[in-house]
Amino acid sequence: MSLTLLYVQTLNGLQLGVLLFLIAAGLTLVFGVMDFVNLAHGVQYMIGAYLAAMFTALTGNFFFGLALALPSALLFGLLLEFFIFRHLYARDHLDQVLATFGIILTLNQAVKVIWGAAPLSVPIPEIFSGSVVLMPGLLYPVWRLVIIASGLAIALLLGILVTKTRIGMLVRAGATNAPMVSALGVDIGRLFMIVFGFGAMLAGFAGAMVAPILSVEPGMGDNLLILTFVVIVIGGIGSIRGAFIAALMVGLVDTLGRSFGPSILRAFLDPAAAAQTGRALAPMLIYILMAAVLFFRPAGLFPAKK
Amino acid sequence: MIMRREILPLSIFLAFAVLPLLGNFGSDAFILSIVTRVMIFAIAAVSLDLILGYGALVSFGHAAFLGIGAYAVGILSAHGIREAAIQIPAALIVSALFALLTGAISLRTKGIYFIMITLAFGQMAYFFAVSLAAYGGDDGMTLPGRSLFFGYDIAQSERAFYFLVFACLIAVYAACRMIVTSRFGRVIRGARENPQRMEAIGFSLFAYQLTIYVIAGTLCGLAGFLLANQTQFVSPAYMTWQRSGELIVMVLLGGLGSLNGAILGAAAFLLLEEGLSHFTEYWKLYFGPFLVLVVLFARGGLMGGFKRLTGTGDGR
């Protein structure tokens, strides 16, 4: 019984990890290559969810909706880049924080104006609805498995893209030393735009994929954004591999800590105290993990900068 | 002879001083309570400016101290201790200890990693407060009333409380002004400009930076004490990362590293929020783009604009 719960929670943790990776991948590259702190990245995730909800309602089919939402999220990201972000690359981090904070406020409010304050819901696509028996007594929703699988597939593709292709090489070089890449004759502005647009689309994809299982609401990206920053800092800024490992770590630690923390503590404390400390400790675990990682490795696990 | 650079702080404080004398403001003293709130957040912003503007230490968890100060009031009141002479030292000491502990760990890191580790400690404080089921947990708790000062209920009137906060703001401002102009403050500023050189001259920057971090946290704890007293309510919402972000925005909006800017920024932020939300429910739709425009076109925030207008040089 408890073992089944462990499997289910591990899968849930994996799903959160994959989700975090999809968002973190773009953020860590934008940060690593352009040295740009983009607080508004969580908003891209929210926009992706809203676009998917809107287009699904419009076309009546989630996959048509997704196919329309992805290019729209990409376009939206590129517009933001063109009108605002590219004027901020040369500024210091604090200016970037202030401006992107302003964008968060604006867009959270704008979706409320456009789509209303009430959460939208998106139906799970027909063929992936329902649950599947993974093991005797272990029933798991198919859609969550689809999210995990598609996330892992994208992680694999991204890994190949970054390590095997020319554009990936430029991105890696840019994360290590952007001015040098520029000096060698690469159009760094175009590279920035590609990385930014791609990151925005991945975050939008993450938002679209979870739209059927979470409620689509204003501000849904805010708390996930902080988790994503935790991920990229643990993984080391600019490193896709680091982001992947850290995302899975954070997803698993957070999910398993919340569900098993109190019962593990019960072995040491009396039940009331265990429940109390467990409730306090579980949400803190990932931050404790991050503080510990930074204490021993002040630049994260796999720093891209030398 | 008043020097040019002293005009701005003097006029700010003069404005705060004469406002309550201008009229009665009706029974609920609406304007008075808004300006009280402005001054409380000005204290928090000034304390943040101390590390952010002068020390280039970007703390993304400063709201934790606001919460610690507030919870000192809330928890002590819940046990029947409403005496400010006990609550204030408790708020300051716990804030200082939290700053000492987290600062000692955070200052090992630099740059963006410092931002993130302070965020992590802020989030830990937030979740700790959420878990305090005995003190309201997620919902927070309502206080039985404002703190007593040596047994007297003198802060109950809005006007008296206003002047109490005003006195605190002046004291905090004066203390910070003294700190940044002292030898100690010059070392902190030196570390902002060129840490390697400061180390090479022979300063152990860690001790200096930890000291300023503890001072800033302690002063913000005082703001937390006042905030809890004003609203007579304490909740984890005081420590969310968004609140820490708002404090940074206040300092940046006003202009970094001048102390005056932090006060102006807090005032501009809260008054815009209050003013815009009067006209429209969607005030953030106007406030957000305003912030973006400030960054793109008005470098140095409000203080930068002020300096360009008056031609005063570097007001640091």
Coordinates of C-alpha atoms in Angstrom, one line a residue:
Chain A
M1 CA 0.0 0.0 0.0
S2 CA 2.7 2.5 1.1
L3 CA 4.9 1.2 -1.7
T4 CA 2.2 2.0 -4.3
L5 CA 2.0 5.5 -2.9
L6 CA 5.7 5.8 -3.2
Y7 CA 5.5 4.9 -6.9
V8 CA 2.7 7.3 -7.5
Q9 CA 4.4 10.1 -5.8
T10 CA 7.7 9.4 -7.6
L11 CA 5.8 9.7 -10.9
N12 CA 4.2 12.9 -9.7
G13 CA 7.7 14.2 -8.7
L14 CA 9.0 13.2 -12.1
Q15 CA 6.2 15.0 -13.8
L16 CA 6.9 18.2 -11.8
G17 CA 10.6 17.8 -12.6
V18 CA 9.9 17.5 -16.3
L19 CA 7.7 20.5 -16.2
L20 CA 10.3 22.5 -14.4
F21 CA 12.9 21.5 -16.9
L22 CA 10.9 22.7 -19.8
I23 CA 10.7 26.1 -18.2
A24 CA 14.2 26.1 -16.8
A25 CA 15.8 25.2 -20.1
G26 CA 14.9 28.5 -21.7
L27 CA 15.6 30.5 -18.6
T28 CA 19.1 29.0 -18.0
L29 CA 20.1 29.7 -21.6
V30 CA 18.7 33.2 -21.6
F31 CA 20.5 33.8 -18.4
G32 CA 23.7 32.0 -19.3
V33 CA 24.1 33.3 -22.9
M34 CA 22.7 36.8 -22.6
D35 CA 23.4 37.4 -18.9
F36 CA 19.8 38.6 -18.7
V37 CA 17.6 38.0 -15.6
N38 CA 14.2 37.4 -17.0
L39 CA 11.6 37.3 -14.2
A40 CA 8.9 37.4 -16.9
H41 CA 9.7 33.9 -18.0
G42 CA 7.0 32.5 -15.7
V43 CA 4.6 34.7 -17.6
Q44 CA 5.5 32.9 -20.8
Y45 CA 4.3 29.6 -19.2
M46 CA 1.1 31.3 -18.2
I47 CA 0.6 32.7 -21.7
G48 CA 1.2 29.2 -23.2
A49 CA -1.5 27.8 -21.0
Y50 CA -4.0 30.5 -21.9
L51 CA -3.3 30.3 -25.6
A52 CA -3.8 26.5 -25.4
A53 CA -7.1 27.0 -23.5
M54 CA -8.3 29.6 -26.0
F55 CA -7.3 27.7 -29.2
T56 CA -8.6 24.4 -27.8
A57 CA -12.0 26.0 -27.1
L58 CA -11.9 27.6 -30.6
T59 CA -11.0 24.5 -32.5
G60 CA -12.6 21.9 -30.2
N61 CA -9.5 19.8 -30.3
F62 CA -6.5 20.0 -27.9
F63 CA -3.9 19.1 -30.5
F64 CA -5.1 21.7 -33.0
G65 CA -5.1 24.1 -30.0
L66 CA -1.5 23.1 -29.1
A67 CA -0.4 23.4 -32.8
L68 CA -1.8 27.0 -32.8
A69 CA -0.6 27.9 -29.3
L70 CA 3.1 27.0 -29.8
P71 CA 3.7 29.4 -32.8
S72 CA 1.7 32.1 -31.0
A73 CA 3.8 31.7 -27.8
L74 CA 6.9 31.9 -30.0
L75 CA 5.6 35.0 -31.7
F76 CA 4.7 36.6 -28.4
G77 CA 8.1 35.9 -27.0
L78 CA 9.8 37.4 -30.0
L79 CA 7.6 40.5 -29.8
L80 CA 8.6 41.0 -26.2
E81 CA 12.2 40.5 -27.1
F82 CA 12.0 43.0 -30.0
F83 CA 10.2 45.7 -28.2
I84 CA 11.6 45.5 -24.6
F85 CA 14.2 42.9 -23.7
R86 CA 16.8 43.7 -26.4
H87 CA 17.1 47.2 -25.0
L88 CA 17.9 45.7 -21.6
Y89 CA 20.7 43.3 -22.4
A90 CA 23.4 45.9 -21.8
R91 CA 21.9 47.1 -18.5
D92 CA 22.8 45.7 -15.1
H93 CA 20.8 43.0 -13.4
L94 CA 18.8 45.3 -11.3
D95 CA 17.3 47.2 -14.2
Q96 CA 16.4 43.9 -15.8
V97 CA 14.7 42.8 -12.6
L98 CA 12.7 46.1 -12.3
A99 CA 11.6 46.0 -16.0
T100 CA 10.6 42.3 -16.0
F101 CA 8.8 42.7 -12.7
G102 CA 6.8 45.4 -14.4
I103 CA 6.0 43.0 -17.3
I104 CA 4.8 40.4 -14.8
L105 CA 2.4 42.9 -13.2
T106 CA 1.2 44.0 -16.7
L107 CA 0.6 40.6 -18.2
N108 CA -0.9 39.0 -15.1
Q109 CA -3.4 41.8 -15.1
A110 CA -3.9 41.7 -18.9
V111 CA -4.9 38.0 -18.9
K112 CA -7.4 38.9 -16.2
V113 CA -8.8 41.6 -18.5
I114 CA -8.9 39.4 -21.6
W115 CA -9.9 36.0 -20.2
G116 CA -11.5 36.9 -16.9
A117 CA -10.3 36.3 -13.3
A118 CA -12.0 32.9 -13.0
P119 CA -9.8 29.9 -13.8
L120 CA -10.3 28.3 -17.2
S121 CA -10.3 24.5 -17.5
V122 CA -9.2 22.5 -20.5
P123 CA -10.5 19.0 -21.1
I124 CA -8.0 16.2 -21.3
P125 CA -7.8 15.0 -25.0
E126 CA -10.1 12.0 -25.5
I127 CA -7.5 9.4 -26.4
F128 CA -5.3 10.2 -23.5
S129 CA -8.1 10.5 -20.9
G130 CA -8.6 7.9 -18.1
S131 CA -6.0 6.0 -16.2
V132 CA -3.9 3.0 -16.9
V133 CA -2.8 0.2 -14.6
L134 CA 0.9 0.3 -14.3
M135 CA 1.1 -2.4 -11.7
P136 CA -1.4 -4.4 -9.7
G137 CA -3.1 -1.7 -7.5
L138 CA -1.3 1.2 -9.2
L139 CA -3.6 3.3 -11.3
Y140 CA -2.0 6.4 -13.0
P141 CA -3.6 9.0 -15.3
V142 CA -2.5 8.6 -18.9
W143 CA -2.2 12.3 -19.5
R144 CA 0.4 12.7 -16.7
L145 CA 2.4 9.9 -18.4
V146 CA 2.2 11.8 -21.7
I147 CA 3.5 14.9 -20.0
I148 CA 6.5 12.9 -18.6
A149 CA 7.2 11.2 -21.9
S150 CA 7.0 14.4 -24.0
G151 CA 9.1 16.2 -21.5
L152 CA 11.8 13.5 -21.5
A153 CA 11.7 13.4 -25.3
I154 CA 12.2 17.2 -25.5
A155 CA 15.0 17.0 -23.0
L156 CA 16.7 14.3 -25.3
L157 CA 16.1 16.4 -28.4
L158 CA 17.5 19.5 -26.7
G159 CA 20.5 17.6 -25.5
I160 CA 21.3 16.5 -29.1
L161 CA 20.6 20.0 -30.4
V162 CA 23.0 21.6 -27.9
T163 CA 25.8 19.1 -28.2
K164 CA 25.7 18.0 -31.8
T165 CA 24.6 21.0 -34.0
R166 CA 26.3 24.1 -35.0
I167 CA 23.7 26.4 -33.4
G168 CA 24.0 24.3 -30.2
M169 CA 27.8 24.8 -30.3
L170 CA 27.3 28.6 -30.6
V171 CA 24.8 28.6 -27.7
R172 CA 27.3 26.7 -25.5
A173 CA 30.1 29.0 -26.6
G174 CA 27.9 31.9 -25.8
A175 CA 27.1 30.6 -22.4
T176 CA 30.9 30.4 -21.6
N177 CA 32.0 33.7 -23.2
A178 CA 29.5 35.7 -25.2
P179 CA 31.8 38.7 -26.1
M180 CA 34.4 36.3 -27.6
V181 CA 31.7 34.6 -29.7
S182 CA 30.7 38.0 -31.0
A183 CA 34.3 38.9 -31.7
L184 CA 34.7 35.8 -33.8
G185 CA 32.1 37.2 -36.2
V186 CA 28.9 35.5 -35.0
D187 CA 25.8 37.7 -35.2
I188 CA 25.2 37.6 -31.4
G189 CA 22.0 39.6 -31.7
R190 CA 20.4 36.9 -33.9
L191 CA 21.6 34.1 -31.7
F192 CA 20.0 35.9 -28.7
M193 CA 16.8 36.2 -30.5
I194 CA 16.7 32.5 -31.5
V195 CA 17.6 31.4 -27.9
F196 CA 15.0 33.7 -26.5
G197 CA 12.2 32.7 -28.8
F198 CA 13.0 29.0 -28.4
G199 CA 13.0 29.4 -24.6
A200 CA 9.7 31.2 -24.7
M201 CA 8.2 28.5 -26.8
L202 CA 9.3 25.7 -24.4
A203 CA 7.8 27.5 -21.5
G204 CA 4.6 28.0 -23.5
F205 CA 4.7 24.3 -24.3
A206 CA 5.0 23.4 -20.6
G207 CA 2.0 25.7 -19.9
A208 CA -0.1 24.1 -22.6
M209 CA 0.7 20.6 -21.5
V210 CA -0.4 21.2 -17.9
A211 CA -3.4 23.2 -18.9
P212 CA -5.7 20.1 -18.8
I213 CA -4.6 19.1 -15.2
L214 CA -4.2 22.4 -13.6
S215 CA -6.5 25.4 -13.5
V216 CA -5.4 28.1 -15.9
E217 CA -5.4 31.3 -13.9
P218 CA -3.7 34.7 -13.7
G219 CA -0.4 34.5 -11.7
M220 CA 0.0 30.7 -12.2
G221 CA 3.6 31.3 -13.4
D222 CA 4.7 33.3 -10.4
N223 CA 5.4 30.5 -7.9
L224 CA 6.7 28.2 -10.6
L225 CA 9.1 30.9 -11.7
I226 CA 10.8 30.9 -8.3
L227 CA 11.1 27.1 -8.4
T228 CA 12.6 27.4 -11.8
F229 CA 15.2 29.9 -10.5
V230 CA 16.0 27.4 -7.8
V231 CA 16.5 24.8 -10.5
I232 CA 18.8 26.8 -12.7
V233 CA 20.9 28.0 -9.7
I234 CA 21.3 24.4 -8.4
G235 CA 22.1 23.2 -11.9
G236 CA 24.5 26.0 -12.7
I237 CA 23.5 28.9 -14.9
G238 CA 23.8 28.2 -18.6
S239 CA 23.9 24.5 -18.4
I240 CA 21.2 22.4 -20.0
R241 CA 22.5 19.2 -18.3
G242 CA 22.6 20.9 -15.0
A243 CA 19.0 22.2 -15.5
F244 CA 17.8 18.7 -16.3
I245 CA 19.4 17.0 -13.3
A246 CA 18.4 19.9 -10.9
A247 CA 14.8 19.9 -12.2
L248 CA 14.3 16.2 -11.5
M249 CA 16.0 16.7 -8.1
V250 CA 13.8 19.6 -7.2
G251 CA 10.6 17.9 -8.5
L252 CA 11.3 14.7 -6.6
V253 CA 12.5 16.3 -3.4
D254 CA 9.5 18.6 -3.3
T255 CA 6.8 16.0 -4.0
L256 CA 8.3 13.2 -1.9
G257 CA 9.1 15.6 0.9
R258 CA 5.6 16.9 1.1
S259 CA 4.0 13.4 1.1
F260 CA 6.4 11.4 3.2
G261 CA 8.2 14.0 5.3
P262 CA 5.7 13.9 8.2
S263 CA 5.6 10.1 8.3
I264 CA 9.4 9.8 8.3
L265 CA 9.6 12.3 11.1
R266 CA 7.1 10.2 13.1
A267 CA 9.9 7.7 13.6
F268 CA 11.7 10.3 15.7
L269 CA 9.1 12.6 17.1
D270 CA 5.6 12.1 18.6
P271 CA 2.8 12.3 16.0
A272 CA 1.6 15.8 16.7
A273 CA 5.1 17.3 16.7
A274 CA 5.9 15.3 13.5
A275 CA 2.9 16.6 11.7
Q276 CA 3.7 20.1 12.8
T277 CA 7.4 20.1 11.8
G278 CA 6.6 18.1 8.7
R279 CA 4.2 20.7 7.5
A280 CA 6.8 23.4 8.2
L281 CA 9.8 21.5 6.8
A282 CA 8.4 20.0 3.6
P283 CA 7.9 23.2 1.5
M284 CA 11.3 24.4 2.8
L285 CA 13.2 21.3 1.6
I286 CA 14.1 22.5 -1.9
Y287 CA 15.3 25.9 -0.5
I288 CA 17.4 24.0 2.1
L289 CA 18.7 21.9 -0.8
M290 CA 19.6 25.0 -2.8
A291 CA 21.3 26.7 0.2
A292 CA 23.3 23.5 0.8
V293 CA 24.3 23.2 -2.8
L294 CA 25.4 26.8 -2.9
F295 CA 27.2 26.5 0.4
F296 CA 29.5 23.8 -1.0
R297 CA 29.5 24.8 -4.7
P298 CA 28.9 28.6 -4.9
A299 CA 28.3 28.4 -8.7
G300 CA 25.9 25.5 -8.8
L301 CA 26.5 21.9 -9.8
F302 CA 27.5 22.3 -13.5
P303 CA 28.6 25.9 -14.0
A304 CA 28.9 26.9 -17.7
K305 CA 31.2 29.8 -17.1
K306 CA 34.8 29.0 -16.5
Chain B
M1 CA 23.6 77.8 5.1
I2 CA 21.7 74.8 3.8
M3 CA 23.6 72.9 1.1
R4 CA 21.8 72.0 -2.1
R5 CA 21.8 68.3 -1.5
E6 CA 20.1 68.7 1.9
I7 CA 17.1 70.4 0.4
L8 CA 15.5 67.2 -0.7
P9 CA 15.5 65.3 2.6
L10 CA 14.6 68.4 4.5
S11 CA 11.6 69.0 2.3
I12 CA 10.5 65.3 2.4
F13 CA 10.5 65.4 6.2
L14 CA 8.9 68.8 6.4
A15 CA 6.1 67.5 4.2
F16 CA 5.6 64.5 6.5
A17 CA 5.7 66.8 9.5
V18 CA 3.1 69.3 8.4
L19 CA 0.6 66.9 6.8
P20 CA -1.3 66.0 10.0
L21 CA -1.6 69.6 10.9
L22 CA -3.3 70.5 7.6
G23 CA -6.7 69.2 8.5
N24 CA -8.8 66.7 10.3
F25 CA -9.1 64.1 7.5
G26 CA -12.4 62.9 8.8
S27 CA -12.9 60.2 11.4
D28 CA -11.2 57.3 9.6
A29 CA -8.2 59.4 8.8
F30 CA -7.8 57.7 5.5
I31 CA -5.0 59.9 4.1
L32 CA -3.2 59.8 7.4
S33 CA -3.1 56.1 7.4
I34 CA -1.9 55.9 3.8
V35 CA 1.0 58.2 4.6
T36 CA 1.8 56.2 7.7
R37 CA 2.0 53.2 5.5
V38 CA 4.3 55.1 3.2
M39 CA 6.6 56.0 6.0
I40 CA 6.7 52.4 7.3
F41 CA 7.7 51.1 3.9
A42 CA 10.1 54.0 3.6
I43 CA 11.9 52.6 6.7
A44 CA 12.0 49.1 5.1
A45 CA 13.2 50.6 1.8
V46 CA 15.9 52.8 3.4
S47 CA 17.2 49.7 5.3
L48 CA 17.3 47.8 2.0
D49 CA 19.0 50.7 0.3
L50 CA 21.8 50.3 2.8
I51 CA 22.8 46.9 1.5
L52 CA 21.4 47.2 -2.1
G53 CA 22.5 50.7 -3.0
Y54 CA 25.6 51.1 -0.9
G55 CA 26.8 47.6 -0.6
A56 CA 25.6 46.2 -4.0
L57 CA 24.2 43.2 -2.1
V58 CA 21.0 42.4 -3.8
S59 CA 18.9 40.8 -1.2
F60 CA 15.7 39.2 -2.6
G61 CA 14.5 38.1 0.8
H62 CA 14.3 41.4 2.7
A63 CA 10.6 41.0 3.3
A64 CA 11.4 38.2 5.7
F65 CA 12.5 40.8 8.3
L66 CA 9.3 42.7 7.8
G67 CA 7.5 39.4 8.7
I68 CA 9.8 38.7 11.6
G69 CA 9.2 42.1 13.2
A70 CA 5.4 41.6 12.6
Y71 CA 5.3 38.1 14.1
A72 CA 7.3 39.3 17.1
V73 CA 4.3 41.6 17.8
G74 CA 1.7 38.9 16.9
I75 CA 3.2 36.1 18.9
L76 CA 3.9 38.1 22.0
S77 CA 0.4 39.7 21.9
A78 CA -1.1 36.3 21.6
H79 CA 0.6 35.5 24.9
G80 CA -0.7 38.6 26.5
I81 CA 2.5 40.7 26.2
R82 CA 1.4 43.9 24.5
E83 CA 4.2 46.1 25.9
A84 CA 6.3 47.7 23.2
A85 CA 9.3 47.9 25.5
I86 CA 9.4 44.1 25.3
Q87 CA 8.1 43.7 21.7
I88 CA 10.5 46.1 20.0
P89 CA 13.7 44.6 21.5
A90 CA 12.3 41.1 20.7
A91 CA 11.6 42.1 17.0
L92 CA 15.0 43.7 16.6
I93 CA 17.0 40.8 18.3
V94 CA 15.2 38.1 16.3
S95 CA 15.7 40.0 13.1
A96 CA 19.4 40.6 13.9
L97 CA 19.9 36.9 14.7
F98 CA 18.2 35.8 11.5
A99 CA 20.3 38.3 9.5
L100 CA 23.5 37.1 11.2
L101 CA 22.7 33.4 10.5
T102 CA 21.5 33.8 6.9
G103 CA 24.0 36.6 6.1
A104 CA 27.0 34.4 7.2
I105 CA 25.9 31.7 4.7
S106 CA 24.7 34.0 1.9
L107 CA 27.8 36.2 1.8
R108 CA 29.8 33.2 0.7
T109 CA 28.2 33.6 -2.7
K110 CA 28.4 36.5 -5.2
G111 CA 26.1 38.1 -7.8
I112 CA 23.1 36.3 -8.9
Y113 CA 23.8 33.4 -6.5
F114 CA 23.5 35.8 -3.6
I115 CA 20.2 37.0 -4.9
M116 CA 18.9 33.4 -5.1
I117 CA 20.2 32.3 -1.7
T118 CA 18.6 35.3 0.0
L119 CA 15.4 34.4 -1.8
A120 CA 15.7 30.9 -0.5
F121 CA 16.0 32.1 3.1
G122 CA 13.1 34.5 2.6
Q123 CA 11.0 31.6 1.3
M124 CA 12.0 29.4 4.3
A125 CA 10.9 32.2 6.7
Y126 CA 7.6 32.4 4.7
F127 CA 6.9 28.7 4.9
F128 CA 7.8 28.6 8.5
A129 CA 5.2 31.3 9.2
V130 CA 2.6 29.4 7.1
S131 CA 3.2 26.3 9.3
L132 CA 2.6 28.2 12.6
A133 CA -0.8 26.8 13.0
A134 CA -1.1 28.1 16.6
Y135 CA -0.6 31.6 15.3
G136 CA -3.1 31.6 12.4
G137 CA -1.0 29.6 9.9
D138 CA -1.8 30.6 6.3
D139 CA -4.6 33.0 7.4
G140 CA -2.6 35.1 9.8
M141 CA -3.9 36.5 13.0
T142 CA -5.7 39.7 14.2
L143 CA -4.1 41.6 17.0
P144 CA -6.1 42.6 20.1
G145 CA -5.0 46.2 19.5
R146 CA -1.9 48.3 19.1
S147 CA 1.1 47.9 21.4
L148 CA 1.2 49.6 24.7
F149 CA 4.0 52.0 25.5
F150 CA 5.0 51.6 29.2
G151 CA 1.5 50.5 29.9
Y152 CA -0.2 53.4 28.1
D153 CA -2.4 53.0 25.1
I154 CA -1.0 56.0 23.4
A155 CA -0.6 54.6 19.8
Q156 CA -4.3 53.9 19.5
S157 CA -5.1 57.3 17.8
E158 CA -4.1 57.5 14.2
R159 CA -2.5 60.8 14.7
A160 CA -0.3 59.7 17.6
F161 CA 0.7 56.6 15.7
Y162 CA 1.6 58.7 12.7
F163 CA 4.0 60.8 14.7
L164 CA 5.5 57.6 16.3
V165 CA 6.2 56.2 12.8
F166 CA 7.5 59.6 11.7
A167 CA 10.0 59.7 14.6
C168 CA 11.1 56.1 13.8
L169 CA 11.7 57.1 10.2
I170 CA 13.8 60.1 11.2
A171 CA 15.8 58.0 13.6
V172 CA 16.4 55.3 11.0
Y173 CA 17.3 57.8 8.3
A174 CA 19.7 59.7 10.6
A175 CA 21.3 56.4 11.7
C176 CA 21.7 55.2 8.1
R177 CA 23.1 58.6 7.0
M178 CA 25.7 58.4 9.8
I179 CA 26.6 54.9 8.8
V180 CA 27.1 55.6 5.1
T181 CA 29.2 58.7 5.8
S182 CA 31.4 57.0 8.4
R183 CA 34.6 55.2 7.8
F184 CA 32.7 51.9 8.0
G185 CA 30.3 53.2 5.3
R186 CA 33.2 54.1 3.1
V187 CA 34.6 50.6 3.3
I188 CA 31.1 49.2 2.3
R189 CA 31.0 51.6 -0.7
G190 CA 34.6 50.7 -1.6
A191 CA 33.5 47.1 -1.6
R192 CA 30.7 48.0 -4.0
E193 CA 33.1 49.7 -6.4
N194 CA 36.0 47.3 -6.3
P195 CA 36.1 44.4 -3.9
Q196 CA 39.4 43.0 -5.0
R197 CA 41.1 46.3 -4.3
M198 CA 39.5 46.7 -0.9
E199 CA 40.7 43.2 0.0
A200 CA 44.2 44.1 -1.3
I201 CA 44.3 47.2 0.9
G202 CA 43.7 44.8 3.8
F203 CA 40.0 45.0 4.7
S204 CA 38.3 41.7 5.5
L205 CA 35.1 42.5 3.6
F206 CA 33.2 39.6 4.9
A207 CA 33.0 41.1 8.4
Y208 CA 32.0 44.5 7.1
Q209 CA 29.4 43.1 4.7
L210 CA 27.9 40.9 7.4
T211 CA 27.7 43.8 9.8
I212 CA 25.8 46.0 7.3
Y213 CA 23.6 43.1 6.4
V214 CA 22.7 42.6 10.1
I215 CA 22.1 46.3 10.5
A216 CA 19.8 46.4 7.5
G217 CA 17.8 43.4 8.7
T218 CA 17.4 44.8 12.2
L219 CA 16.1 48.1 10.9
C220 CA 13.7 46.3 8.6
G221 CA 12.5 44.4 11.7
L222 CA 11.5 47.7 13.2
A223 CA 9.4 48.4 10.1
G224 CA 7.8 45.0 10.6
F225 CA 6.9 46.0 14.2
L226 CA 5.3 49.2 12.9
L227 CA 3.5 47.4 10.1
A228 CA 1.9 44.9 12.4
N229 CA 0.8 47.7 14.7
Q230 CA -0.7 49.7 11.9
T231 CA -2.8 47.0 10.3
Q232 CA -3.3 45.2 13.7
F233 CA -2.9 42.1 11.6
V234 CA -0.1 39.7 11.0
S235 CA 0.2 37.1 8.2
P236 CA 2.7 35.2 6.1
A237 CA 1.7 37.4 3.2
Y238 CA 4.1 40.0 4.6
M239 CA 7.0 37.8 3.6
T240 CA 6.1 36.6 0.1
W241 CA 8.8 36.9 -2.5
Q242 CA 6.6 39.3 -4.3
R243 CA 6.8 41.6 -1.3
S244 CA 10.6 41.3 -1.3
G245 CA 10.5 42.2 -5.0
E246 CA 8.3 45.2 -4.3
L247 CA 10.8 46.5 -1.8
I248 CA 13.5 46.2 -4.4
V249 CA 11.3 48.0 -6.9
M250 CA 10.7 50.8 -4.4
V251 CA 14.4 51.4 -4.0
L252 CA 15.1 51.2 -7.7
L253 CA 12.2 53.4 -8.5
G254 CA 13.5 56.1 -6.2
G255 CA 17.1 55.6 -7.2
L256 CA 19.8 53.5 -5.7
G257 CA 22.2 54.5 -3.0
S258 CA 21.0 57.8 -1.8
L259 CA 18.6 56.9 1.1
N260 CA 16.4 59.8 -0.1
G261 CA 15.6 57.8 -3.2
A262 CA 14.3 54.9 -1.1
I263 CA 11.8 57.2 0.7
L264 CA 10.7 58.8 -2.6
G265 CA 10.4 55.3 -4.2
A266 CA 8.3 53.9 -1.3
A267 CA 6.0 57.0 -1.5
A268 CA 5.7 56.8 -5.3
F269 CA 5.1 53.1 -5.3
L270 CA 2.4 53.1 -2.6
L271 CA 0.7 56.4 -3.7
L272 CA 0.6 55.2 -7.3
E273 CA -0.9 51.9 -6.2
E274 CA -3.4 53.7 -4.0
G275 CA -4.2 56.4 -6.6
L276 CA -4.5 54.1 -9.6
S277 CA -6.6 51.5 -7.8
H278 CA -9.1 54.3 -7.1
F279 CA -9.7 54.8 -10.8
T280 CA -9.5 51.3 -12.0
E281 CA -9.6 47.8 -10.7
Y282 CA -6.8 47.0 -13.2
W283 CA -4.3 49.4 -11.8
K284 CA -1.4 47.0 -12.5
L285 CA -2.1 47.4 -16.2
Y286 CA -0.9 50.9 -15.9
F287 CA 1.7 50.5 -13.2
G288 CA 3.5 47.6 -14.9
P289 CA 4.3 49.6 -18.2
F290 CA 5.2 52.6 -16.0
L291 CA 8.0 50.5 -14.4
V292 CA 9.2 49.3 -17.8
L293 CA 9.3 52.9 -19.1
V294 CA 11.2 54.1 -16.0
V295 CA 13.8 51.5 -16.7
L296 CA 14.0 52.2 -20.4
F297 CA 14.0 56.0 -20.3
A298 CA 14.7 57.3 -16.8
R299 CA 18.0 55.9 -15.6
G300 CA 18.7 56.3 -11.9
G301 CA 15.0 56.4 -11.0
L302 CA 13.3 59.4 -9.4
M303 CA 16.6 60.6 -7.8
G304 CA 18.3 60.4 -11.2
G305 CA 15.6 62.7 -12.6
F306 CA 15.9 65.0 -9.6
K307 CA 19.6 65.3 -10.0
R308 CA 19.3 66.1 -13.6
L309 CA 16.7 68.8 -12.8
T310 CA 18.6 70.5 -10.0
G311 CA 22.1 69.9 -11.4
T312 CA 23.3 68.5 -8.1
G313 CA 26.1 66.1 -8.6
D314 CA 26.5 62.6 -7.2
G315 CA 24.3 62.8 -4.1
R316 CA 25.9 59.8 -2.4

